[in-house]
Amino acid sequence: MKFTPETYSIPDRPGEPFIDANEIWNYIETADSTAENVHRVIEKALNKNRLTLAETAILIGAKSPELVKAIKDGARQLKEKVYGNRIVLFAPLYIGNKCSNNCLYCGFRSTNTEAVRMTLEDEQIIKEVEALEDNGQKRLILVYGEHRDYDADYIAHTVKLAYSVKRGHGEIRRVNINAAPLTNEGFAKVKEAGIGTYQIFQETYHPETYKKYHLSGKKADFNYRLSSLDRAQDMGLDDVGIGALFGLYDWRYEVMALVRHTNHLEACYNVGPHTISFPRIQDASLLNVDSQHFVNDDDFAKLIAILRLAVPYTGMILTARESARIRSEVIHFGVSQIDGGTKLELGSYSANLNEKQDLNKEQFKVNDNRSLNEIIDELLDDNMLPSFCTACYRLGRTGEHFMEFSVPGFIKNKCTPNAILTLTEYIVDYAPNDTSHKGWKVIEKNLNDLQNDDMKQSVLQRIEQIKQGKRDLYY
Ligand code: SAM
Ligand code: SF4
């Protein structure tokens, strides 16, 4: 695998700003998106090479339906050939929605007096985690507003608490975080608490637009936020997630900037982001966003496919903000993780609330309200392999996507067997009959595809052990 570095107007230095808006626009405006160039760039990505910004811009400029189809087909092929059919599942857990920032797209913003504020007590966190475990979840992302109550000590405390909750065979094996940037010491503290990924979305990489939508509070400082994951890396927290909130500014610019951010992390720390998120703006309490840059479904599918091709060894997260219909379509363009059974209202997993969302109690509208099991059913019907695997993180194998992508046999020897074993646990512990019937069929098919007989025998043995009560077996 090769990545040809480009020279940028602002050289990459740890902790320093790296976004030049004019430079990004210049790439977009000068891209020569002829059919020949677009096919050449797709071919390059399919040969497992990272794309430069100039090449990403060529894909962005492709307009004709044939070329857009070629980009989507390329992304689908890359995903199928390189990663196979696994999809990792997780759930978000909102811990507290107090917030001192004033982000105009968010229902939790400080000036929203309609918002019902709440921070879960420890007892409530335990109940929420138990309810999530009872549904079969193994991976959580804890979410917080930015508030003095949610400092690094508090976040670390809640992470440890979530890991400590065990019910029946249920346990949480990976806790990720989506929260405000911390100080250097803060990042070290949460790393020590055993988190997986620390996600911080830049929201928009366009400085003027950023200013327009972040009126006050710490988050109003564009560069402080931009450099935050550098500080995480400086403290040894090398598993970070980036993202942009699509709809604040031109999607083409944000895609380029996400690739630029990836290049910055690689240049400074030799490791790119673990995941990229691409949420689209949804309705929220007192939402105050100009609709000029809202992204339509066609452009959304195209941008996901372009990201897949541009950063082939980064995980891509698609959330329940999107409807079931959109999720089923775009999942094929390279998505590696989705949430299931998502509820945003604080305390709602254990209260088993299923009524209509009250936006004054939640950050934004969720459009896919299906249960985890319904999502698993659909994945199985589609011949995909739902996975709750947490093996790499627990064995200290960081850069797992990179390994999946570049180490020969890694997927067949680690990822697929681990997906099969975690799906087996789900079937044995939580699945209704119909789901287990479909699940065993998918497991059988994936076992047959393993080819290596020793590995197949070993997985079969472990499946038997799970049936007899053993848990948490992985390669
Ligand atoms: N308070 C932390 C922060 O701002 O970094 C946590 C972020 S928030 C709980 C998670 C993400 O939700 C935000 O970074 C933003 O991208 C996204 N978000 C906020 N309002 C949204 C909306 N109306 N629609 C869709 N996503 C939204
Ligand atoms: Fe607060 Fe985050 Fe919402 Fe901004 S996006 S108002 S920081 S919770």
Short mmCIF file of C-alpha atoms and ligand atoms in Angstrom, two decimals:
data_model
loop_
_atom_site.label_atom_id
_atom_site.label_comp_id
_atom_site.label_asym_id
_atom_site.label_seq_id
_atom_site.Cartn_x
_atom_site.Cartn_y
_atom_site.Cartn_z
CA MET A 1 0.00 0.00 0.00
CA LYS A 2 1.28 3.41 -0.96
CA PHE A 3 0.31 6.91 -0.03
CA THR A 4 1.88 9.71 -2.03
CA PRO A 5 2.03 12.70 0.30
CA GLU A 6 1.11 16.11 -1.08
CA THR A 7 2.61 19.40 -0.08
CA TYR A 8 0.09 21.64 1.65
CA SER A 9 0.15 25.39 2.24
CA ILE A 10 0.20 24.75 5.99
CA PRO A 11 2.69 22.01 6.88
CA ASP A 12 1.54 19.39 9.37
CA ARG A 13 2.88 20.00 12.86
CA PRO A 14 1.48 18.30 15.99
CA GLY A 15 -1.04 20.50 17.81
CA GLU A 16 -1.08 23.19 15.14
CA PRO A 17 -3.89 24.24 12.79
CA PHE A 18 -3.77 22.69 9.33
CA ILE A 19 -6.94 23.81 7.54
CA ASP A 20 -6.60 26.30 4.69
CA ALA A 21 -10.10 26.87 3.28
CA ASN A 22 -8.84 28.49 0.08
CA GLU A 23 -6.55 25.57 -0.59
CA ILE A 24 -9.39 23.08 -0.15
CA TRP A 25 -11.62 25.05 -2.53
CA ASN A 26 -8.80 25.31 -4.99
CA TYR A 27 -8.51 21.51 -5.12
CA ILE A 28 -12.26 21.21 -5.71
CA GLU A 29 -12.41 23.92 -8.35
CA THR A 30 -9.41 22.77 -10.37
CA ALA A 31 -10.21 19.04 -10.35
CA ASP A 32 -10.38 17.57 -13.83
CA SER A 33 -13.15 15.00 -13.41
CA THR A 34 -13.05 13.42 -16.85
CA ALA A 35 -14.33 9.85 -17.11
CA GLU A 36 -10.76 8.67 -17.62
CA ASN A 37 -9.50 10.40 -14.48
CA VAL A 38 -12.41 9.22 -12.34
CA HIS A 39 -11.88 5.59 -13.40
CA ARG A 40 -8.12 5.90 -12.81
CA VAL A 41 -8.69 7.17 -9.26
CA ILE A 42 -11.23 4.41 -8.49
CA GLU A 43 -8.74 1.86 -9.79
CA LYS A 44 -6.03 3.29 -7.57
CA ALA A 45 -8.25 2.95 -4.50
CA LEU A 46 -9.20 -0.62 -5.46
CA ASN A 47 -5.49 -1.42 -5.55
CA LYS A 48 -5.43 -0.49 -1.86
CA ASN A 49 -3.81 2.91 -2.23
CA ARG A 50 -4.82 5.95 -0.19
CA LEU A 51 -6.06 8.86 -2.29
CA THR A 52 -4.55 12.33 -2.23
CA LEU A 53 -6.71 15.45 -1.84
CA ALA A 54 -6.34 16.14 -5.56
CA GLU A 55 -7.64 12.64 -6.36
CA THR A 56 -10.49 12.93 -3.84
CA ALA A 57 -11.50 16.17 -5.55
CA ILE A 58 -11.64 14.36 -8.90
CA LEU A 59 -14.24 11.96 -7.45
CA ILE A 60 -16.17 14.84 -5.89
CA GLY A 61 -16.37 16.57 -9.26
CA ALA A 62 -17.84 13.52 -11.03
CA LYS A 63 -21.39 14.42 -12.01
CA SER A 64 -22.80 12.12 -14.68
CA PRO A 65 -24.99 9.26 -13.40
CA GLU A 66 -22.56 6.74 -14.98
CA LEU A 67 -19.56 8.14 -13.12
CA VAL A 68 -21.43 8.41 -9.82
CA LYS A 69 -22.50 4.80 -10.29
CA ALA A 70 -18.87 3.84 -10.95
CA ILE A 71 -17.84 5.50 -7.66
CA LYS A 72 -20.56 3.67 -5.73
CA ASP A 73 -19.70 0.37 -7.40
CA GLY A 74 -16.04 0.96 -6.56
CA ALA A 75 -16.86 1.59 -2.89
CA ARG A 76 -19.10 -1.49 -2.77
CA GLN A 77 -16.38 -3.60 -4.33
CA LEU A 78 -13.70 -2.29 -1.97
CA LYS A 79 -15.93 -3.01 1.01
CA GLU A 80 -16.85 -6.53 -0.17
CA LYS A 81 -13.40 -7.55 -1.37
CA VAL A 82 -11.41 -6.09 1.49
CA TYR A 83 -13.66 -6.19 4.53
CA GLY A 84 -16.19 -8.83 3.63
CA ASN A 85 -19.71 -8.77 4.98
CA ARG A 86 -19.26 -7.92 8.67
CA ILE A 87 -21.06 -5.03 10.36
CA VAL A 88 -20.16 -4.13 13.94
CA LEU A 89 -23.04 -3.13 16.23
CA PHE A 90 -23.12 -0.68 19.13
CA ALA A 91 -25.48 1.60 21.08
CA PRO A 92 -25.15 5.19 22.32
CA LEU A 93 -25.77 5.93 25.99
CA TYR A 94 -26.38 9.57 26.91
CA ILE A 95 -25.03 10.25 30.40
CA GLY A 96 -25.72 13.97 30.79
CA ASN A 97 -27.12 16.79 28.67
CA LYS A 98 -26.05 19.87 30.59
CA CYS A 99 -24.04 22.05 28.28
CA SER A 100 -22.29 25.40 28.40
CA ASN A 101 -21.86 25.73 24.65
CA ASN A 102 -24.22 27.36 22.22
CA CYS A 103 -24.20 25.24 19.04
CA LEU A 104 -27.19 26.35 16.99
CA TYR A 105 -27.93 22.86 15.64
CA CYS A 106 -28.16 21.14 19.01
CA GLY A 107 -31.13 20.68 21.33
CA PHE A 108 -28.80 20.70 24.35
CA ARG A 109 -27.32 24.13 23.73
CA SER A 110 -27.03 26.45 26.72
CA THR A 111 -29.59 28.99 25.46
CA ASN A 112 -32.31 26.39 24.94
CA THR A 113 -34.48 27.03 27.99
CA GLU A 114 -37.00 24.45 26.76
CA ALA A 115 -34.48 21.62 27.18
CA VAL A 116 -35.06 19.28 30.09
CA ARG A 117 -31.63 18.90 31.74
CA MET A 118 -30.52 15.74 33.39
CA THR A 119 -27.43 13.82 34.46
CA LEU A 120 -27.86 10.13 35.20
CA GLU A 121 -27.10 9.09 38.77
CA ASP A 122 -24.81 6.08 39.17
CA GLU A 123 -27.82 3.90 39.97
CA GLN A 124 -29.49 4.99 36.75
CA ILE A 125 -26.34 4.35 34.71
CA ILE A 126 -26.25 0.82 36.13
CA LYS A 127 -29.90 0.28 35.19
CA GLU A 128 -29.34 1.62 31.68
CA VAL A 129 -26.34 -0.62 31.12
CA GLU A 130 -28.25 -3.63 32.44
CA ALA A 131 -31.09 -2.89 30.01
CA LEU A 132 -28.61 -2.58 27.14
CA GLU A 133 -26.93 -5.84 28.14
CA ASP A 134 -30.33 -7.54 28.30
CA ASN A 135 -30.77 -6.60 24.64
CA GLY A 136 -27.43 -8.16 23.75
CA GLN A 137 -25.27 -5.05 23.42
CA LYS A 138 -21.53 -5.44 24.01
CA ARG A 139 -20.21 -2.08 22.76
CA LEU A 140 -21.36 1.35 23.95
CA ILE A 141 -20.54 4.94 23.19
CA LEU A 142 -21.09 7.21 26.18
CA VAL A 143 -22.19 10.73 25.26
CA TYR A 144 -21.98 13.94 27.32
CA GLY A 145 -22.62 17.67 26.87
CA GLU A 146 -19.72 20.02 27.61
CA HIS A 147 -20.12 21.07 31.21
CA ARG A 148 -17.95 21.48 34.30
CA ASP A 149 -19.82 18.54 35.87
CA TYR A 150 -18.50 16.25 33.11
CA ASP A 151 -14.77 16.56 33.69
CA ALA A 152 -12.24 13.81 32.99
CA ASP A 153 -12.63 12.29 36.47
CA TYR A 154 -16.38 12.04 36.02
CA ILE A 155 -16.08 10.58 32.53
CA ALA A 156 -13.50 8.04 33.74
CA HIS A 157 -15.81 7.15 36.65
CA THR A 158 -18.78 6.51 34.33
CA VAL A 159 -16.63 4.43 31.96
CA LYS A 160 -15.47 2.20 34.82
CA LEU A 161 -19.01 1.97 36.09
CA ALA A 162 -20.29 0.81 32.68
CA TYR A 163 -17.59 -1.87 32.49
CA SER A 164 -18.44 -3.09 35.99
CA VAL A 165 -22.08 -3.91 35.22
CA LYS A 166 -22.62 -7.63 34.53
CA ARG A 167 -25.96 -9.32 34.27
CA GLY A 168 -26.36 -12.96 33.33
CA HIS A 169 -24.00 -13.45 30.43
CA GLY A 170 -24.24 -9.74 29.69
CA GLU A 171 -21.26 -7.42 29.88
CA ILE A 172 -19.94 -4.37 28.09
CA ARG A 173 -16.58 -5.10 26.48
CA ARG A 174 -15.82 -1.81 24.84
CA VAL A 175 -16.78 1.71 25.92
CA ASN A 176 -16.16 4.54 23.47
CA ILE A 177 -16.66 8.22 24.26
CA ASN A 178 -18.19 11.19 22.46
CA ALA A 179 -17.53 14.25 24.57
CA ALA A 180 -15.86 17.63 24.61
CA PRO A 181 -12.10 17.94 24.19
CA LEU A 182 -10.22 17.35 27.46
CA THR A 183 -6.93 18.71 28.76
CA ASN A 184 -3.84 16.57 28.18
CA GLU A 185 -4.12 15.14 31.69
CA GLY A 186 -7.82 14.53 31.08
CA PHE A 187 -7.13 12.47 27.97
CA ALA A 188 -4.57 10.44 29.93
CA LYS A 189 -7.15 9.80 32.67
CA VAL A 190 -9.85 8.48 30.35
CA LYS A 191 -7.33 6.35 28.51
CA GLU A 192 -6.38 4.86 31.84
CA ALA A 193 -10.07 4.08 32.50
CA GLY A 194 -9.92 1.75 29.49
CA ILE A 195 -11.85 3.57 26.80
CA GLY A 196 -11.83 2.43 23.19
CA THR A 197 -12.24 5.34 20.79
CA TYR A 198 -12.47 9.03 21.77
CA GLN A 199 -14.67 10.78 19.21
CA ILE A 200 -14.67 14.52 18.67
CA PHE A 201 -16.42 15.88 15.59
CA GLN A 202 -15.18 19.15 14.15
CA GLU A 203 -18.78 19.72 12.96
CA THR A 204 -17.59 22.02 10.15
CA TYR A 205 -14.01 22.51 8.98
CA HIS A 206 -14.92 25.87 7.46
CA PRO A 207 -13.77 28.52 9.98
CA GLU A 208 -16.36 31.19 9.09
CA THR A 209 -19.25 28.75 9.14
CA TYR A 210 -17.91 27.35 12.41
CA LYS A 211 -18.06 30.82 13.93
CA LYS A 212 -21.63 31.33 12.70
CA TYR A 213 -22.91 28.17 14.41
CA HIS A 214 -20.85 28.12 17.63
CA LEU A 215 -21.78 31.31 19.38
CA SER A 216 -20.30 30.90 22.83
CA GLY A 217 -18.63 28.55 25.28
CA LYS A 218 -15.33 26.71 24.90
CA LYS A 219 -16.45 25.09 21.68
CA ALA A 220 -16.51 28.50 19.96
CA ASP A 221 -12.72 28.18 19.52
CA PHE A 222 -12.25 26.47 16.12
CA ASN A 223 -8.53 25.76 16.51
CA TYR A 224 -8.82 24.44 20.06
CA ARG A 225 -11.28 21.84 18.79
CA LEU A 226 -9.27 21.12 15.65
CA SER A 227 -6.12 20.35 17.64
CA SER A 228 -7.88 18.36 20.37
CA LEU A 229 -7.23 14.92 18.91
CA ASP A 230 -3.57 15.83 18.50
CA ARG A 231 -3.46 16.38 22.25
CA ALA A 232 -5.15 13.00 22.74
CA GLN A 233 -2.44 11.41 20.57
CA ASP A 234 0.27 13.25 22.52
CA MET A 235 -1.04 11.54 25.66
CA GLY A 236 -0.94 8.09 24.07
CA LEU A 237 -4.66 7.96 23.24
CA ASP A 238 -4.12 6.81 19.70
CA ASP A 239 -7.63 5.55 19.01
CA VAL A 240 -9.58 8.61 17.91
CA GLY A 241 -12.67 9.27 15.80
CA ILE A 242 -13.25 12.31 13.61
CA GLY A 243 -16.46 13.56 12.00
CA ALA A 244 -18.27 16.42 10.33
CA LEU A 245 -21.90 17.41 10.79
CA PHE A 246 -23.13 17.45 7.22
CA GLY A 247 -25.50 20.29 6.39
CA LEU A 248 -23.68 23.19 8.02
CA TYR A 249 -21.49 23.89 4.99
CA ASP A 250 -20.86 22.52 1.49
CA TRP A 251 -20.54 18.72 1.68
CA ARG A 252 -17.77 18.68 -0.91
CA TYR A 253 -15.59 20.89 1.28
CA GLU A 254 -16.27 18.80 4.41
CA VAL A 255 -15.31 15.54 2.65
CA MET A 256 -12.02 17.09 1.54
CA ALA A 257 -11.40 18.41 5.06
CA LEU A 258 -12.03 15.00 6.64
CA VAL A 259 -9.40 13.55 4.30
CA ARG A 260 -7.09 16.47 5.16
CA HIS A 261 -7.58 15.75 8.89
CA THR A 262 -6.78 12.09 8.27
CA ASN A 263 -3.60 13.09 6.44
CA HIS A 264 -2.65 15.43 9.29
CA LEU A 265 -2.95 12.69 11.91
CA GLU A 266 -0.99 10.29 9.73
CA ALA A 267 1.73 12.86 9.06
CA CYS A 268 2.11 13.80 12.74
CA TYR A 269 1.41 10.52 14.52
CA ASN A 270 1.77 7.84 11.91
CA VAL A 271 -1.75 6.67 12.59
CA GLY A 272 -4.97 7.90 11.01
CA PRO A 273 -8.32 8.15 12.79
CA HIS A 274 -9.89 4.86 13.81
CA THR A 275 -13.29 6.00 12.59
CA ILE A 276 -14.96 8.68 10.51
CA SER A 277 -18.55 9.77 11.24
CA PHE A 278 -20.73 11.68 8.81
CA PRO A 279 -23.94 12.64 10.65
CA ARG A 280 -26.49 14.73 8.74
CA ILE A 281 -28.38 17.44 10.60
CA GLN A 282 -31.72 16.26 11.97
CA ASP A 283 -34.51 18.17 13.55
CA ALA A 284 -33.80 19.31 17.11
CA SER A 285 -35.41 21.49 19.76
CA LEU A 286 -35.06 25.12 18.56
CA LEU A 287 -32.92 24.04 15.60
CA ASN A 288 -31.51 27.19 14.05
CA VAL A 289 -29.62 26.17 10.92
CA ASP A 290 -29.82 27.65 7.44
CA SER A 291 -31.03 24.87 5.10
CA GLN A 292 -28.85 26.06 2.20
CA HIS A 293 -26.27 23.30 2.69
CA PHE A 294 -28.52 20.44 3.74
CA VAL A 295 -27.36 17.29 1.96
CA ASN A 296 -29.86 15.35 -0.16
CA ASP A 297 -29.94 11.54 -0.21
CA ASP A 298 -28.11 11.22 -3.54
CA ASP A 299 -25.22 13.40 -2.46
CA PHE A 300 -25.15 11.63 0.90
CA ALA A 301 -24.72 8.22 -0.75
CA LYS A 302 -22.08 9.66 -3.07
CA LEU A 303 -20.07 11.26 -0.27
CA ILE A 304 -20.01 8.02 1.74
CA ALA A 305 -18.72 6.14 -1.30
CA ILE A 306 -16.04 8.79 -1.89
CA LEU A 307 -14.89 8.63 1.73
CA ARG A 308 -14.65 4.82 1.52
CA LEU A 309 -12.41 5.07 -1.54
CA ALA A 310 -10.31 7.96 -0.19
CA VAL A 311 -9.52 6.45 3.24
CA PRO A 312 -9.90 2.72 2.66
CA TYR A 313 -8.54 1.56 6.02
CA THR A 314 -10.64 3.73 8.33
CA GLY A 315 -13.82 2.50 10.01
CA MET A 316 -16.99 4.32 8.93
CA ILE A 317 -19.95 4.86 11.28
CA LEU A 318 -23.56 5.29 10.16
CA THR A 319 -26.06 6.11 12.90
CA ALA A 320 -29.79 5.87 13.52
CA ARG A 321 -30.13 9.56 12.64
CA GLU A 322 -30.77 8.10 9.18
CA SER A 323 -33.94 6.22 8.29
CA ALA A 324 -33.95 2.44 7.86
CA ARG A 325 -34.36 2.92 4.11
CA ILE A 326 -31.29 5.13 3.72
CA ARG A 327 -29.26 2.95 6.06
CA SER A 328 -30.05 -0.19 4.07
CA GLU A 329 -28.89 1.51 0.89
CA VAL A 330 -25.70 3.27 1.95
CA ILE A 331 -24.43 0.55 4.29
CA HIS A 332 -23.06 -1.18 1.19
CA PHE A 333 -20.76 1.69 0.29
CA GLY A 334 -18.25 0.91 2.99
CA VAL A 335 -19.91 1.37 6.36
CA SER A 336 -18.34 -0.78 9.09
CA GLN A 337 -20.33 0.13 12.22
CA ILE A 338 -23.98 0.95 12.94
CA ASP A 339 -26.01 1.45 16.09
CA GLY A 340 -29.12 -0.57 16.87
CA GLY A 341 -32.01 -0.17 19.32
CA THR A 342 -30.94 3.45 19.73
CA LYS A 343 -32.66 5.68 22.30
CA LEU A 344 -31.47 9.19 23.04
CA GLU A 345 -33.66 10.23 25.95
CA LEU A 346 -31.70 9.99 29.18
CA GLY A 347 -32.81 6.97 31.17
CA SER A 348 -34.99 5.58 28.40
CA TYR A 349 -33.38 2.16 27.92
CA SER A 350 -34.32 0.97 31.40
CA ALA A 351 -37.68 2.79 31.42
CA ASN A 352 -38.38 0.97 28.16
CA LEU A 353 -39.84 4.15 26.68
CA ASN A 354 -41.11 3.63 23.19
CA GLU A 355 -43.33 6.64 22.76
CA LYS A 356 -42.81 9.44 20.27
CA GLN A 357 -39.61 11.39 20.84
CA ASP A 358 -39.83 14.57 22.92
CA LEU A 359 -37.18 16.76 21.34
CA ASN A 360 -36.84 18.87 24.49
CA LYS A 361 -35.43 15.78 26.19
CA GLU A 362 -33.20 14.58 23.35
CA GLN A 363 -30.39 15.99 21.29
CA PHE A 364 -31.98 15.47 17.86
CA LYS A 365 -34.50 13.34 16.02
CA VAL A 366 -33.76 9.65 15.45
CA ASN A 367 -35.17 8.24 12.21
CA ASP A 368 -34.39 4.57 12.66
CA ASN A 369 -36.26 3.38 15.74
CA ARG A 370 -35.83 -0.34 15.17
CA SER A 371 -34.75 -2.60 18.00
CA LEU A 372 -31.30 -4.19 17.95
CA ASN A 373 -32.90 -7.51 17.05
CA GLU A 374 -34.82 -6.02 14.11
CA ILE A 375 -31.57 -4.57 12.78
CA ILE A 376 -29.82 -7.91 13.20
CA ASP A 377 -32.70 -9.61 11.38
CA GLU A 378 -32.29 -7.29 8.44
CA LEU A 379 -28.51 -7.78 8.31
CA LEU A 380 -28.98 -11.55 8.33
CA ASP A 381 -31.65 -11.39 5.61
CA ASP A 382 -29.12 -9.45 3.58
CA ASN A 383 -26.45 -12.12 4.16
CA MET A 384 -24.35 -9.79 6.26
CA LEU A 385 -22.56 -10.92 9.39
CA PRO A 386 -23.49 -8.90 12.52
CA SER A 387 -20.52 -8.66 14.87
CA PHE A 388 -19.97 -7.57 18.48
CA CYS A 389 -16.25 -8.24 18.27
CA THR A 390 -13.94 -6.35 20.63
CA ALA A 391 -10.88 -8.59 20.26
CA CYS A 392 -8.35 -6.19 18.73
CA TYR A 393 -8.90 -3.52 21.31
CA ARG A 394 -8.62 -6.01 24.17
CA LEU A 395 -5.51 -7.66 22.79
CA GLY A 396 -3.85 -4.29 22.27
CA ARG A 397 -4.00 -4.69 18.50
CA THR A 398 -4.46 -1.02 17.67
CA GLY A 399 -4.98 0.04 14.09
CA GLU A 400 -7.27 -2.92 13.49
CA HIS A 401 -8.78 -1.53 10.31
CA PHE A 402 -5.32 -1.04 8.97
CA MET A 403 -4.56 -4.69 9.72
CA GLU A 404 -7.80 -5.90 8.21
CA PHE A 405 -6.87 -3.95 5.17
CA SER A 406 -3.23 -4.82 4.82
CA VAL A 407 -2.34 -8.02 6.69
CA PRO A 408 -2.98 -11.02 4.43
CA GLY A 409 -5.46 -13.45 5.98
CA PHE A 410 -6.28 -11.17 8.92
CA ILE A 411 -10.01 -11.09 8.18
CA LYS A 412 -10.30 -14.85 7.61
CA ASN A 413 -8.19 -15.68 10.68
CA LYS A 414 -9.44 -13.09 13.14
CA CYS A 415 -12.37 -10.88 12.12
CA THR A 416 -14.71 -13.46 10.60
CA PRO A 417 -14.16 -16.07 13.34
CA ASN A 418 -14.66 -13.40 16.04
CA ALA A 419 -17.80 -12.13 14.32
CA ILE A 420 -19.12 -15.71 14.18
CA LEU A 421 -18.38 -16.28 17.88
CA THR A 422 -19.99 -13.03 19.04
CA LEU A 423 -23.02 -13.70 16.85
CA THR A 424 -23.19 -17.19 18.38
CA GLU A 425 -23.30 -15.62 21.85
CA TYR A 426 -26.10 -13.32 20.71
CA ILE A 427 -28.09 -16.22 19.29
CA VAL A 428 -27.65 -18.40 22.35
CA ASP A 429 -28.34 -15.64 24.90
CA TYR A 430 -30.81 -13.21 23.32
CA ALA A 431 -32.22 -14.07 19.89
CA PRO A 432 -35.84 -15.11 19.31
CA ASN A 433 -36.32 -18.38 17.36
CA ASP A 434 -36.71 -16.83 13.98
CA THR A 435 -33.52 -14.78 14.32
CA SER A 436 -31.54 -17.74 15.61
CA HIS A 437 -32.67 -19.84 12.70
CA LYS A 438 -31.41 -17.23 10.23
CA GLY A 439 -28.32 -16.61 12.32
CA TRP A 440 -27.17 -20.25 12.28
CA LYS A 441 -27.59 -20.31 8.51
CA VAL A 442 -25.39 -17.22 8.09
CA ILE A 443 -22.84 -18.71 10.49
CA GLU A 444 -22.75 -21.94 8.48
CA LYS A 445 -22.21 -20.06 5.26
CA ASN A 446 -19.40 -17.97 6.74
CA LEU A 447 -17.77 -21.05 8.25
CA ASN A 448 -17.77 -22.70 4.85
CA ASP A 449 -16.16 -19.63 3.33
CA LEU A 450 -13.27 -19.79 5.80
CA GLN A 451 -11.44 -22.36 3.64
CA ASN A 452 -8.75 -23.10 6.22
CA ASP A 453 -9.90 -26.39 7.78
CA ASP A 454 -7.95 -26.00 11.03
CA MET A 455 -9.52 -22.61 11.63
CA LYS A 456 -12.95 -23.98 10.80
CA GLN A 457 -12.51 -26.83 13.31
CA SER A 458 -11.28 -24.44 15.95
CA VAL A 459 -14.29 -22.12 15.49
CA LEU A 460 -16.67 -25.11 15.57
CA GLN A 461 -15.14 -26.22 18.86
CA ARG A 462 -15.60 -22.77 20.32
CA ILE A 463 -19.20 -22.62 19.15
CA GLU A 464 -19.77 -25.84 21.12
CA GLN A 465 -18.08 -24.29 24.17
CA ILE A 466 -20.40 -21.28 23.92
CA LYS A 467 -23.41 -23.58 23.75
CA GLN A 468 -22.13 -25.17 26.96
CA GLY A 469 -21.91 -21.83 28.75
CA LYS A 470 -18.43 -20.44 28.00
CA ARG A 471 -18.29 -16.79 26.90
CA ASP A 472 -15.88 -14.24 25.50
CA LEU A 473 -13.79 -16.51 23.28
CA TYR A 474 -11.78 -14.72 20.63
CA TYR A 475 -8.75 -14.84 18.35
N1 SAM B 1 -20.98 17.75 23.53
C1 SAM B 1 -20.04 16.96 22.82
C2 SAM B 1 -19.49 17.73 21.66
O1 SAM B 1 -20.13 18.68 21.23
O2 SAM B 1 -18.43 17.34 21.20
C3 SAM B 1 -20.72 15.71 22.39
C4 SAM B 1 -21.32 15.86 21.10
S1 SAM B 1 -22.92 15.50 20.72
C5 SAM B 1 -23.56 14.85 22.14
C6 SAM B 1 -22.61 14.33 19.41
C7 SAM B 1 -22.69 14.91 18.04
O3 SAM B 1 -24.04 15.00 17.64
C8 SAM B 1 -22.17 16.32 17.80
O4 SAM B 1 -20.77 16.34 17.70
C9 SAM B 1 -22.86 16.71 16.52
O5 SAM B 1 -22.09 16.39 15.39
C10 SAM B 1 -24.09 15.83 16.50
N2 SAM B 1 -25.32 16.63 16.52
C11 SAM B 1 -25.62 17.68 17.27
N3 SAM B 1 -26.82 18.20 16.92
C12 SAM B 1 -27.29 17.44 15.89
C13 SAM B 1 -28.47 17.46 15.08
N4 SAM B 1 -29.40 18.39 15.23
N5 SAM B 1 -28.62 16.51 14.13
C14 SAM B 1 -27.68 15.56 13.95
N6 SAM B 1 -26.55 15.49 14.69
C15 SAM B 1 -26.34 16.42 15.64
FE1 SF4 B 2 -23.30 21.06 23.78
FE2 SF4 B 2 -22.26 19.20 22.15
FE3 SF4 B 2 -24.76 20.10 21.85
FE4 SF4 B 2 -22.77 21.69 21.27
S1 SF4 B 2 -23.23 19.73 20.24
S2 SF4 B 2 -24.58 22.29 22.47
S3 SF4 B 2 -21.29 21.09 22.80
S4 SF4 B 2 -23.98 18.91 23.56
#
